[in-house]
One Martini backbone bead per residue (centre of mass of N, CA, C, O) as a GRO file, in nm:
protein
  359
    1MET     BB    1   1.589   6.431  -6.061
    2VAL     BB    2   1.297   6.230  -6.222
    3ASP     BB    3   1.181   6.121  -6.415
    4PHE     BB    4   0.891   6.115  -6.552
    5ARG     BB    5   0.842   5.876  -6.727
    6TYR     BB    6   0.964   5.677  -6.510
    7HIS     BB    7   0.646   5.741  -6.380
    8LEU     BB    8   0.547   5.622  -6.550
    9VAL     BB    9   0.638   5.334  -6.625
   10SER     BB   10   0.610   5.220  -6.309
   11LEU     BB   11   0.292   5.211  -6.361
   12VAL     BB   12   0.242   5.027  -6.623
   13ALA     BB   13   0.414   4.779  -6.480
   14VAL     BB   14   0.159   4.755  -6.262
   15PHE     BB   15  -0.040   4.707  -6.448
   16ILE     BB   16  -0.018   4.519  -6.604
   17ALA     BB   17   0.078   4.241  -6.378
   18LEU     BB   18  -0.238   4.327  -6.263
   19ALA     BB   19  -0.346   4.189  -6.510
   20VAL     BB   20  -0.189   3.923  -6.530
   21GLY     BB   21  -0.255   3.798  -6.290
   22ILE     BB   22  -0.599   3.811  -6.340
   23VAL     BB   23  -0.571   3.596  -6.575
   24LEU     BB   24  -0.512   3.440  -6.427
   25GLY     BB   25  -0.602   3.319  -6.202
   26ALA     BB   26  -0.913   3.320  -6.409
   27GLY     BB   27  -0.753   3.093  -6.503
   28PRO     BB   28  -0.455   2.861  -6.536
   29LEU     BB   29  -0.486   2.849  -6.234
   30ARG     BB   30  -0.768   2.859  -6.074
   31GLU     BB   31  -0.725   2.531  -6.069
   32GLY     BB   32  -0.511   2.446  -5.926
   33ILE     BB   33  -0.581   2.604  -5.662
   34SER     BB   34  -0.869   2.468  -5.637
   35ASP     BB   35  -0.761   2.169  -5.561
   36THR     BB   36  -0.574   2.216  -5.332
   37LEU     BB   37  -0.722   2.351  -5.131
   38ASP     BB   38  -0.935   2.100  -5.130
   39GLU     BB   39  -0.799   1.947  -5.045
   40GLU     BB   40  -0.681   1.973  -4.749
   41VAL     BB   41  -0.927   1.973  -4.619
   42ALA     BB   42  -1.032   1.745  -4.665
   43GLN     BB   43  -0.760   1.645  -4.475
   44LEU     BB   44  -0.866   1.770  -4.299
   45ARG     BB   45  -1.168   1.613  -4.234
   46THR     BB   46  -1.055   1.347  -4.189
   47GLU     BB   47  -0.913   1.386  -3.944
   48ARG     BB   48  -1.132   1.445  -3.730
   49THR     BB   49  -1.201   1.226  -3.767
   50GLU     BB   50  -1.022   1.023  -3.664
   51LEU     BB   51  -0.975   1.161  -3.401
   52ARG     BB   52  -1.288   1.104  -3.307
   53ASN     BB   53  -1.259   0.791  -3.298
   54GLU     BB   54  -0.993   0.770  -3.120
   55LEU     BB   55  -1.154   0.918  -2.882
   56ALA     BB   56  -1.408   0.702  -2.852
   57THR     BB   57  -1.207   0.425  -2.817
   58LEU     BB   58  -1.069   0.589  -2.539
   59THR     BB   59  -1.265   0.621  -2.380
   60ALA     BB   60  -1.451   0.314  -2.376
   61ARG     BB   61  -1.146   0.187  -2.243
   62ALA     BB   62  -1.177   0.374  -1.980
   63ALA     BB   63  -1.434   0.267  -1.902
   64ALA     BB   64  -1.402  -0.012  -1.928
   65LYS     BB   65  -1.126  -0.009  -1.720
   66ASP     BB   66  -1.341   0.106  -1.504
   67GLU     BB   67  -1.503  -0.184  -1.440
   68ALA     BB   68  -1.282  -0.357  -1.392
   69LEU     BB   69  -1.228  -0.197  -1.187
   70GLU     BB   70  -1.479  -0.254  -0.986
   71LEU     BB   71  -1.499  -0.526  -0.999
   72VAL     BB   72  -1.205  -0.596  -0.878
   73GLY     BB   73  -1.137  -0.483  -0.698
   74GLY     BB   74  -1.262  -0.630  -0.363
   75ARG     BB   75  -1.060  -0.867  -0.465
   76ALA     BB   76  -0.846  -0.718  -0.398
   77VAL     BB   77  -0.811  -0.620  -0.142
   78ALA     BB   78  -0.906  -0.772   0.034
   79GLY     BB   79  -0.746  -0.859   0.315
   80THR     BB   80  -0.557  -0.542   0.353
   81LEU     BB   81  -0.662  -0.400   0.674
   82SER     BB   82  -0.715  -0.551   0.856
   83GLY     BB   83  -0.767  -0.413   1.154
   84SER     BB   84  -0.786  -0.121   1.066
   85ARG     BB   85  -0.707   0.225   1.133
   86VAL     BB   86  -0.895   0.511   0.932
   87ALA     BB   87  -0.810   0.778   0.815
   88VAL     BB   88  -0.943   1.100   0.732
   89LEU     BB   89  -0.783   1.418   0.523
   90THR     BB   90  -0.923   1.706   0.417
   91LEU     BB   91  -0.889   1.984   0.262
   92PRO     BB   92  -0.883   2.248   0.067
   93GLY     BB   93  -1.111   2.181  -0.143
   94ALA     BB   94  -1.172   1.944  -0.173
   95ASP     BB   95  -1.303   1.642  -0.291
   96ARG     BB   96  -1.527   1.477  -0.164
   97ASN     BB   97  -1.688   1.243  -0.392
   98ARG     BB   98  -1.328   1.153  -0.370
   99VAL     BB   99  -1.397   0.942  -0.109
  100ALA     BB  100  -1.570   0.748  -0.108
  101GLY     BB  101  -1.436   0.480  -0.318
  102VAL     BB  102  -1.257   0.461  -0.085
  103GLU     BB  103  -1.458   0.406   0.125
  104GLU     BB  104  -1.532   0.122   0.029
  105ARG     BB  105  -1.288   0.028   0.000
  106VAL     BB  106  -1.167   0.011   0.308
  107ASP     BB  107  -1.384  -0.150   0.401
  108GLU     BB  108  -1.328  -0.466   0.166
  109ALA     BB  109  -1.014  -0.472   0.332
  110GLY     BB  110  -1.129  -0.439   0.670
  111GLY     BB  111  -1.122  -0.138   0.723
  112SER     BB  112  -1.144   0.124   0.949
  113LEU     BB  113  -1.342   0.410   0.944
  114VAL     BB  114  -1.281   0.655   1.264
  115LEU     BB  115  -1.218   0.935   1.058
  116ARG     BB  116  -1.313   1.275   0.968
  117ALA     BB  117  -1.136   1.495   0.858
  118ASP     BB  118  -1.066   1.888   0.822
  119LEU     BB  119  -1.003   2.162   0.657
  120ASP     BB  120  -1.049   2.439   0.676
  121ASP     BB  121  -0.997   2.729   0.439
  122ASP     BB  122  -0.884   2.904   0.714
  123TRP     BB  123  -0.595   2.740   0.801
  124GLU     BB  124  -0.354   2.896   0.573
  125ARG     BB  125  -0.441   3.208   0.676
  126ALA     BB  126  -0.392   3.155   0.968
  127VAL     BB  127  -0.102   3.126   1.030
  128ALA     BB  128  -0.007   3.439   1.039
  129GLU     BB  129  -0.187   3.456   1.319
  130ASP     BB  130  -0.153   3.598   1.657
  131ASP     BB  131  -0.395   3.386   1.751
  132VAL     BB  132  -0.235   3.095   1.627
  133ALA     BB  133   0.055   3.142   1.810
  134ALA     BB  134  -0.123   3.100   2.069
  135LEU     BB  135  -0.223   2.843   2.013
  136VAL     BB  136   0.047   2.661   1.948
  137THR     BB  137   0.213   2.762   2.228
  138GLU     BB  138  -0.022   2.619   2.422
  139LEU     BB  139  -0.031   2.294   2.218
  140SER     BB  140   0.288   2.277   2.306
  141ALA     BB  141   0.259   2.207   2.572
  142SER     BB  142   0.175   1.873   2.543
  143LEU     BB  143   0.267   1.815   2.267
  144ALA     BB  144   0.432   1.581   2.052
  145LEU     BB  145   0.637   1.754   1.840
  146PRO     BB  146   0.765   1.814   1.525
  147GLU     BB  147   1.081   1.921   1.354
  148PRO     BB  148   1.020   2.219   1.102
  149ARG     BB  149   1.085   2.240   0.817
  150GLU     BB  150   1.111   2.494   0.887
  151GLY     BB  151   1.246   2.608   1.150
  152ASP     BB  152   1.256   2.619   1.519
  153VAL     BB  153   0.914   2.733   1.488
  154PRO     BB  154   0.641   2.598   1.558
  155THR     BB  155   0.364   2.493   1.381
  156LEU     BB  156  -0.003   2.514   1.256
  157ALA     BB  157   0.107   2.193   1.130
  158THR     BB  158   0.248   2.028   1.339
  159VAL     BB  159  -0.045   2.025   1.526
  160VAL     BB  160  -0.183   1.882   1.372
  161ALA     BB  161   0.009   1.652   1.322
  162ALA     BB  162  -0.053   1.557   1.559
  163THR     BB  163  -0.333   1.551   1.638
  164LEU     BB  164  -0.371   1.294   1.425
  165ALA     BB  165  -0.142   1.109   1.570
  166GLY     BB  166  -0.105   1.108   1.897
  167SER     BB  167   0.087   1.332   2.010
  168ASP     BB  168   0.230   1.317   2.293
  169GLN     BB  169   0.339   1.356   2.617
  170ASP     BB  170   0.417   1.174   2.820
  171THR     BB  171   0.277   1.356   3.033
  172GLN     BB  172  -0.038   1.384   2.829
  173VAL     BB  173  -0.212   1.234   2.813
  174GLY     BB  174  -0.482   1.302   2.567
  175ALA     BB  175  -0.413   1.595   2.411
  176TRP     BB  176  -0.460   1.539   2.115
  177LEU     BB  177  -0.763   1.555   2.167
  178ALA     BB  178  -0.794   1.866   2.290
  179ALA     BB  179  -0.664   1.974   2.046
  180GLY     BB  180  -0.908   1.919   1.857
  181ASP     BB  181  -1.098   2.088   2.012
  182ARG     BB  182  -0.963   2.332   1.971
  183LEU     BB  183  -0.963   2.348   1.656
  184GLU     BB  184  -1.261   2.359   1.641
  185GLU     BB  185  -1.323   2.645   1.813
  186GLN     BB  186  -1.136   2.792   1.575
  187GLY     BB  187  -1.207   2.645   1.271
  188LEU     BB  188  -1.006   2.499   1.130
  189LEU     BB  189  -1.116   2.146   1.251
  190ASP     BB  190  -1.291   1.885   1.122
  191LEU     BB  191  -1.448   1.641   1.322
  192THR     BB  192  -1.507   1.276   1.294
  193TRP     BB  193  -1.658   1.007   1.447
  194GLN     BB  194  -1.656   0.675   1.446
  195GLU     BB  195  -1.863   0.402   1.444
  196GLY     BB  196  -1.939   0.098   1.535
  197PRO     BB  197  -2.087  -0.164   1.513
  198GLY     BB  198  -2.224  -0.170   1.828
  199ALA     BB  199  -2.181   0.011   1.979
  200GLN     BB  200  -2.124   0.214   2.309
  201ILE     BB  201  -1.849   0.377   2.179
  202THR     BB  202  -1.584   0.533   2.112
  203ASP     BB  203  -1.304   0.493   1.923
  204ARG     BB  204  -1.070   0.732   2.066
  205ARG     BB  205  -0.769   0.627   1.855
  206PRO     BB  206  -0.592   0.617   1.692
  207PRO     BB  207  -0.437   0.594   1.349
  208ASP     BB  208  -0.258   0.424   1.128
  209VAL     BB  209  -0.371   0.548   0.845
  210LEU     BB  210  -0.353   0.802   0.617
  211LEU     BB  211  -0.569   1.008   0.453
  212VAL     BB  212  -0.458   1.261   0.205
  213VAL     BB  213  -0.671   1.528   0.059
  214GLY     BB  214  -0.651   1.695  -0.192
  215GLY     BB  215  -0.644   2.019  -0.408
  216GLY     BB  216  -0.767   2.356  -0.482
  217LEU     BB  217  -0.467   2.476  -0.717
  218GLY     BB  218  -0.522   2.469  -0.979
  219VAL     BB  219  -0.436   2.816  -0.991
  220LEU     BB  220  -0.176   2.720  -1.122
  221ALA     BB  221  -0.182   2.629  -1.424
  222GLN     BB  222  -0.214   2.976  -1.518
  223ASP     BB  223  -0.058   3.028  -1.201
  224PRO     BB  224   0.286   2.982  -1.070
  225GLU     BB  225   0.239   3.324  -0.940
  226ASP     BB  226   0.054   3.230  -0.727
  227GLU     BB  227   0.096   3.360  -0.407
  228GLN     BB  228  -0.182   3.189  -0.208
  229ALA     BB  229  -0.078   2.888  -0.373
  230LEU     BB  230   0.196   2.880  -0.258
  231ALA     BB  231   0.164   2.928   0.051
  232ALA     BB  232  -0.030   2.681   0.091
  233LEU     BB  233   0.148   2.452  -0.013
  234GLU     BB  234   0.387   2.494   0.174
  235THR     BB  235   0.195   2.423   0.429
  236ARG     BB  236   0.134   2.133   0.347
  237LEU     BB  237   0.360   2.028   0.327
  238ASP     BB  238   0.452   2.114   0.633
  239LEU     BB  239   0.204   1.877   0.654
  240VAL     BB  240   0.316   1.597   0.604
  241ASP     BB  241   0.630   1.617   0.684
  242ALA     BB  242   0.464   1.559   0.992
  243LEU     BB  243   0.397   1.317   0.942
  244ALA     BB  244   0.598   1.168   0.901
  245ALA     BB  245   0.805   1.233   1.119
  246LEU     BB  246   0.543   1.101   1.300
  247GLU     BB  247   0.503   0.753   1.155
  248LEU     BB  248   0.219   0.816   0.979
  249PRO     BB  249   0.109   0.685   0.806
  250THR     BB  250   0.090   0.794   0.435
  251LEU     BB  251  -0.122   0.948   0.194
  252VAL     BB  252  -0.170   1.077  -0.100
  253ALA     BB  253  -0.466   1.211  -0.262
  254ALA     BB  254  -0.584   1.333  -0.677
  255PRO     BB  255  -0.669   1.477  -0.862
  256GLY     BB  256  -0.598   1.494  -1.285
  257THR     BB  257  -0.440   1.248  -1.503
  258GLU     BB  258  -0.753   1.189  -1.578
  259THR     BB  259  -0.894   1.472  -1.613
  260ASP     BB  260  -0.965   1.678  -1.851
  261PRO     BB  261  -0.758   1.940  -1.994
  262THR     BB  262  -0.947   2.178  -1.992
  263ALA     BB  263  -0.987   2.111  -1.663
  264PRO     BB  264  -0.831   2.304  -1.409
  265SER     BB  265  -0.772   2.005  -1.274
  266ALA     BB  266  -0.578   1.932  -1.472
  267GLY     BB  267  -0.308   1.700  -1.357
  268THR     BB  268  -0.127   1.762  -1.152
  269ASP     BB  269  -0.128   1.840  -0.822
  270PRO     BB  270   0.114   1.989  -0.619
  271LEU     BB  271   0.086   1.791  -0.308
  272VAL     BB  272   0.207   1.540  -0.560
  273VAL     BB  273   0.460   1.671  -0.642
  274ALA     BB  274   0.624   1.815  -0.416
  275VAL     BB  275   0.625   1.550  -0.274
  276ARG     BB  276   0.812   1.407  -0.562
  277ASP     BB  277   1.054   1.608  -0.499
  278ASP     BB  278   1.105   1.536  -0.189
  279ASN     BB  279   1.263   1.339  -0.091
  280ALA     BB  280   1.213   1.285   0.188
  281VAL     BB  281   0.890   1.253   0.178
  282ALA     BB  282   0.926   1.034  -0.076
  283ASP     BB  283   1.070   0.815   0.162
  284ALA     BB  284   0.762   0.814   0.359
  285VAL     BB  285   0.501   0.932   0.142
  286SER     BB  286   0.292   0.877  -0.064
  287THR     BB  287   0.109   0.853  -0.403
  288VAL     BB  288  -0.194   0.955  -0.570
  289ASP     BB  289  -0.298   1.128  -0.932
  290ASN     BB  290  -0.628   0.929  -0.995
  291LEU     BB  291  -0.871   0.981  -0.792
  292GLU     BB  292  -1.104   0.987  -1.065
  293SER     BB  293  -1.129   0.693  -1.081
  294ALA     BB  294  -1.059   0.288  -1.067
  295ALA     BB  295  -0.722   0.301  -1.025
  296GLY     BB  296  -0.722   0.487  -0.787
  297VAL     BB  297  -0.863   0.397  -0.553
  298LEU     BB  298  -0.718   0.088  -0.564
  299ALA     BB  299  -0.421   0.245  -0.489
  300GLY     BB  300  -0.487   0.373  -0.229
  301THR     BB  301  -0.565   0.074  -0.090
  302LEU     BB  302  -0.265  -0.065  -0.140
  303GLY     BB  303  -0.125   0.255  -0.031
  304LEU     BB  304  -0.250   0.205   0.263
  305ALA     BB  305  -0.165  -0.061   0.307
  306TRP     BB  306   0.188  -0.045   0.250
  307GLU     BB  307   0.234   0.148   0.490
  308LEU     BB  308   0.180  -0.079   0.706
  309GLN     BB  309   0.459  -0.147   0.569
  310GLN     BB  310   0.659   0.016   0.528
  311GLU     BB  311   0.578   0.091   0.178
  312THR     BB  312   0.596   0.324   0.026
  313GLY     BB  313   0.479   0.473  -0.295
  314HIS     BB  314   0.399   0.599  -0.660
  315TYR     BB  315   0.048   0.623  -0.789
  316GLY     BB  316   0.008   0.642  -1.215
  317LEU     BB  317   0.008   0.929  -1.441
  318GLY     BB  318   0.284   1.136  -1.329
  319ASP     BB  319   0.566   1.250  -1.287
  320GLY     BB  320   0.655   0.944  -1.119
  321ALA     BB  321   0.571   0.738  -1.137
  322GLN     BB  322   0.570   0.367  -1.052
  323ALA     BB  323   0.247   0.318  -1.137
  324PRO     BB  324  -0.027   0.286  -1.108
  325VAL     BB  325  -0.096   0.011  -0.904
  326PRO     BB  326  -0.010  -0.217  -0.682
  327ALA     BB  327  -0.004  -0.413  -0.558
  328PRO     BB  328  -0.089  -0.705  -0.367
  329PRO     BB  329  -0.076  -0.724  -0.019
  330PRO     BB  330  -0.089  -0.931   0.255
  331GLN     BB  331  -0.281  -1.038   0.416
  332ARG     BB  332  -0.469  -0.979   0.718
  333LEU     BB  333  -0.452  -1.059   1.042
  334VAL     BB  334  -0.662  -1.126   1.307
  335THR     BB  335  -0.593  -1.198   1.683
  336SER     BB  336  -0.782  -0.964   1.779
  337PRO     BB  337  -1.140  -0.797   1.849
  338VAL     BB  338  -1.056  -0.609   2.093
  339PRO     BB  339  -1.078  -0.333   2.164
  340GLY     BB  340  -0.750  -0.264   2.412
  341ASP     BB  341  -0.617  -0.469   2.355
  342GLU     BB  342  -0.335  -0.541   2.334
  343ALA     BB  343  -0.337  -0.765   2.159
  344ASP     BB  344  -0.461  -0.609   1.923
  345VAL     BB  345  -0.367  -0.748   1.590
  346THR     BB  346  -0.136  -0.809   1.302
  347GLU     BB  347  -0.086  -1.045   1.071
  348PRO     BB  348   0.029  -1.147   0.761
  349VAL     BB  349  -0.070  -1.259   0.526
  350PRO     BB  350   0.093  -1.500   0.299
  351ASP     BB  351   0.157  -1.506  -0.017
  352ASP     BB  352   0.245  -1.754  -0.235
  353ALA     BB  353   0.505  -1.797  -0.001
  354ALA     BB  354   0.522  -1.499   0.121
  355THR     BB  355   0.784  -1.344   0.379
  356THR     BB  356   0.638  -1.126   0.640
  357THR     BB  357   0.624  -0.894   0.851
  358SER     BB  358   0.463  -0.683   1.117
  359PRO     BB  359   0.471  -0.326   1.182
   0.00000   0.00000   0.00000
């Protein structure tokens, strides 16, 4: 057994050590510890002030950049979409306000916004429903559908793509317009045709180029395994792939990379990421990842113009972006302003003696 005196000595040693610590902490060591803590706190305050100043400076620079691009953007895009028929498709959850800037730039570029299309929130949830399968079968009889991204059975994505691209079977002229009406009746797609100034009738021809506006999948940033969001993403990628297969010039744009990092929608939009990661789709469809900024709006407008010349690019600040903004393409010259006339074509006007061919 351990001797009682051993316990007594141990207790005395503990109390002596405690007393020595108190004496040293209250005396010679206190001043050194206090000074060290004061210095560290002062340093942290200085760093915080410097970071706040740096943030304010960067915010001011970003605002100045956007203001400058707003001022010169109209001049940069002028004539690049002359005579072009542009359609805009907004996906479920997309911020419709983000589209206004692009629509304004399209007008300044000489393009005509002929169609606004909105996919209903039920579109992605309805993909596997029996009544939608019956609708797909019905419309497949008159539309020239592309091969689906997976499998060989027509899908709602391929039907919507064929409707937007005006892809009829040879003996079914105008079937895509009827398909649009049926999709509207089912509450899956809203189509709004725009009448030009002084137009007697609405010009319902297929668009020359399509802007797809993404958004609404920010949940994947917090939960990459969210099954519903992942299924929605796959359906959207199926649609973009089908548009590419139909050779409709298409640009996918979404806000994110210039959004407040603490916001749920911050970062590159999942659909933009998916398009860039799929080599086959990325070679045929352009993307923009910062539609919330003036730079993104400019990139989107110029990207549409390049798509008309069969030049695909990826723009913005996120991974996979090739440049913040593309260079302005050659201006387009309208040789016949008569809608529906077979001579209603456009030809690019070379810039600085550069020669290009009409798409």
